[in-house]
Short mmCIF file of C-alpha atoms in Angstrom, two decimals:
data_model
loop_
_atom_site.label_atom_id
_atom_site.label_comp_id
_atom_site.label_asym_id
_atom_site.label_seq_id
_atom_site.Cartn_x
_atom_site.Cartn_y
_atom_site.Cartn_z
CA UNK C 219 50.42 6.92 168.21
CA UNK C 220 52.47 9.80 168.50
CA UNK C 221 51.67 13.06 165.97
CA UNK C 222 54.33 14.34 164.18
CA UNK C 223 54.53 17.77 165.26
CA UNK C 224 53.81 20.70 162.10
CA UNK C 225 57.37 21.94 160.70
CA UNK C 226 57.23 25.70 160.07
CA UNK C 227 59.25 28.29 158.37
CA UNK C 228 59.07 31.93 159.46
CA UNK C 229 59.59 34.51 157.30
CA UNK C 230 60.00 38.07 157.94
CA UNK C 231 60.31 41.37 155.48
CA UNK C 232 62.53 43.15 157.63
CA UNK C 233 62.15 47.13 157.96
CA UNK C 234 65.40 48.29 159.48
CA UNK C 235 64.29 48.71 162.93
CA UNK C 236 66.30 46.14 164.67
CA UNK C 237 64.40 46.67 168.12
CA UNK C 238 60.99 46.29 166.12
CA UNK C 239 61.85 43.43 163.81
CA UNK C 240 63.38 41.43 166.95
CA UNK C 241 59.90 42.32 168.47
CA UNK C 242 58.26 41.12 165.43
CA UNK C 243 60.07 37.58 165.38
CA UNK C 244 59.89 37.29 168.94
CA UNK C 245 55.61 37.70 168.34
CA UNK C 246 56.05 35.01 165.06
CA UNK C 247 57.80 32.70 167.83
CA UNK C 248 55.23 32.52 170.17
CA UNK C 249 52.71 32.28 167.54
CA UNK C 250 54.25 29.19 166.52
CA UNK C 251 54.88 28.00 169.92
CA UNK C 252 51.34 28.48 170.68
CA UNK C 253 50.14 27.01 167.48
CA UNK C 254 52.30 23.54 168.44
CA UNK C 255 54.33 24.10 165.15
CA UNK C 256 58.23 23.07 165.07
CA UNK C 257 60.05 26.18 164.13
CA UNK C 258 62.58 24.36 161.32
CA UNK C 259 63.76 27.37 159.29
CA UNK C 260 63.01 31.21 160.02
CA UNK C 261 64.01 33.65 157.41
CA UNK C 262 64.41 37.18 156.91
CA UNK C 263 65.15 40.11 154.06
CA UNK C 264 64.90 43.41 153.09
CA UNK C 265 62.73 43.68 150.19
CA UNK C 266 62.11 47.32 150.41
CA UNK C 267 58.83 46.55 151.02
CA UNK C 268 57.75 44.74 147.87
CA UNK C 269 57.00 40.95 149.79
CA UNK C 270 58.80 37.65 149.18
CA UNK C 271 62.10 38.04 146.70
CA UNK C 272 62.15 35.26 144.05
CA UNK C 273 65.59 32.95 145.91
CA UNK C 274 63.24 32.89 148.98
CA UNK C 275 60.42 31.74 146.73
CA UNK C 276 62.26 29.29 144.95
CA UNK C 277 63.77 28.24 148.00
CA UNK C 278 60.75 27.98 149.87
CA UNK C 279 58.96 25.57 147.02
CA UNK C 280 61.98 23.92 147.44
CA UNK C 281 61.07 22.98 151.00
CA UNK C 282 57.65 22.22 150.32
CA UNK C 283 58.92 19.82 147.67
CA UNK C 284 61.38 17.69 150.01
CA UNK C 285 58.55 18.18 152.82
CA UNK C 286 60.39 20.25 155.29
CA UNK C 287 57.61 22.63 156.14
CA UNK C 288 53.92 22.68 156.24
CA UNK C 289 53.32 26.11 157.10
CA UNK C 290 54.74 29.32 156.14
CA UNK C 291 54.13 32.26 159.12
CA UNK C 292 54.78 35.20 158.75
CA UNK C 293 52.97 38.65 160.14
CA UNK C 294 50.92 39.77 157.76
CA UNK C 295 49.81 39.39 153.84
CA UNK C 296 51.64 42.35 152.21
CA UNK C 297 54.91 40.51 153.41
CA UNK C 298 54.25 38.02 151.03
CA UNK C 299 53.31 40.95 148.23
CA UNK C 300 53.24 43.96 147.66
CA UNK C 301 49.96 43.41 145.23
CA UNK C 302 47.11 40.95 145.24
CA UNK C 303 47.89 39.10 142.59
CA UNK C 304 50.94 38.38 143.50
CA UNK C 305 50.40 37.42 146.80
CA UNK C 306 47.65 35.17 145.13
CA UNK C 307 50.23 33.43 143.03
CA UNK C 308 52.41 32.15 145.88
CA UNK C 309 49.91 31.09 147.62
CA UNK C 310 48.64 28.94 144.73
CA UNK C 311 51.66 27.61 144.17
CA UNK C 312 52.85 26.45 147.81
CA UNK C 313 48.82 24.74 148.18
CA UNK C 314 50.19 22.36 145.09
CA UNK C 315 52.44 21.51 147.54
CA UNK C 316 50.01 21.13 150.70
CA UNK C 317 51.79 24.24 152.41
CA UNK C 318 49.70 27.11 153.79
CA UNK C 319 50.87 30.87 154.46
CA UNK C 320 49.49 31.71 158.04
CA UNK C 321 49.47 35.50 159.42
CA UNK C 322 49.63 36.31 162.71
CA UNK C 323 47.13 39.19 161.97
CA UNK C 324 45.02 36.35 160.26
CA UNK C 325 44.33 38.57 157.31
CA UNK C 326 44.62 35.92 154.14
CA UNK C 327 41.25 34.77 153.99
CA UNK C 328 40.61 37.16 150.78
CA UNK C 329 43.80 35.88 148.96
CA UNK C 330 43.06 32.00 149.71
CA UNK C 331 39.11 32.44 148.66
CA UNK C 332 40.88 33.37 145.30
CA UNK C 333 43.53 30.44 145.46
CA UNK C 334 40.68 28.31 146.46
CA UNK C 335 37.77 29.92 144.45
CA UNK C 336 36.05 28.99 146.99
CA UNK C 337 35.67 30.15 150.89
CA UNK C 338 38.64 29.26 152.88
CA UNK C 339 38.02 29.27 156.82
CA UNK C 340 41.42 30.08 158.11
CA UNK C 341 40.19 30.06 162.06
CA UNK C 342 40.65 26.41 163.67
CA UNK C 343 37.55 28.01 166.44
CA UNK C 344 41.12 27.72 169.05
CA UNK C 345 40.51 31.99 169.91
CA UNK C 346 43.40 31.52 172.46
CA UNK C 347 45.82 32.22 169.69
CA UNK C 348 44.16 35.71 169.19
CA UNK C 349 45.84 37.03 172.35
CA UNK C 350 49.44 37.35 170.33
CA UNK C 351 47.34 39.00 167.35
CA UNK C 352 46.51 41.28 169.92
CA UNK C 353 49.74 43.03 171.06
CA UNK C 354 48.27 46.16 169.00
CA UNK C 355 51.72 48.14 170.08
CA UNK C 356 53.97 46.26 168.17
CA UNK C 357 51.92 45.37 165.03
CA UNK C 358 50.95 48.87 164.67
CA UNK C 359 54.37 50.27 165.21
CA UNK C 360 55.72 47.53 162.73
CA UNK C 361 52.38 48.71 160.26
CA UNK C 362 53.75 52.28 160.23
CA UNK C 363 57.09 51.21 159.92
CA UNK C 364 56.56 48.77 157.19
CA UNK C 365 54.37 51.60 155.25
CA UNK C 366 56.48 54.59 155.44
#
């Protein structure tokens, strides 16, 4: 039996570097790559800086509803939003639809325990993904670009 491979979106909350953002979807790439996920849609916006605009949420419900992704990646939380609730919310409302957010920095686990109310274990135990987490150049030079 052959398993249907997991259809991801990227997103990315561009910050007007075009050097660092193409860094920063080239790291959400392999992340997928090394995750097994089909890359169906990536996406990206300028926000200034306040996470996920409401088309792209409605859009990606929309997605979730007709079943075209499973996963949502994208680098890390506060590219979803800007503030914890909010970042809660869509979270909440993409697990109605079985569709996860996953970070590359792996930094949700707070958000879901509230979406859950419960622990949520984000970490499959595969710590060969960590090595893309890892490229501490690039995610700190997109931190400090993202934050000023």
């Amino acid at each position: 039996m052959v398993k249907n491979k997991v259809k991801a979106m990227i997103y990315m909350n561009y910050t007007g570097n075009e050097a660092l953002d193409g860094k920063a979807m080239s790291i959400l790439e392999k992340y997928c790559e090394k995750q097994g996920y089909e890359i169906v849609v990536g996406f990206g916006e300028d926000t200034d800086r306040e996470g996920i605009s409401e088309p792209v949420k409605f859009m990606m419900v929309g997605l979730a509803v007709e079943k075209q992704v499973d996963v949502i990646v994208t680098m890390f939380s506060e590219m979803i939003s800007d503030n914890y609730d909010g970042t809660v919310e869509i979270l909440s409302k993409l697990l109605g639809y079985n569709v996860m957010f996953e970070t590359v920095q792996d930094d949700l686990d707070d958000y879901y325990d509230e979406a859950f109310e419960q622990e949520a274990d984000m970490c499959d135990g595969d710590c060969d993904n960590c090595g893309i987490a890892n490229d501490e150049s690039v995610i700190e030079e997109l931190n400090r670009a993202f934050y000023e």
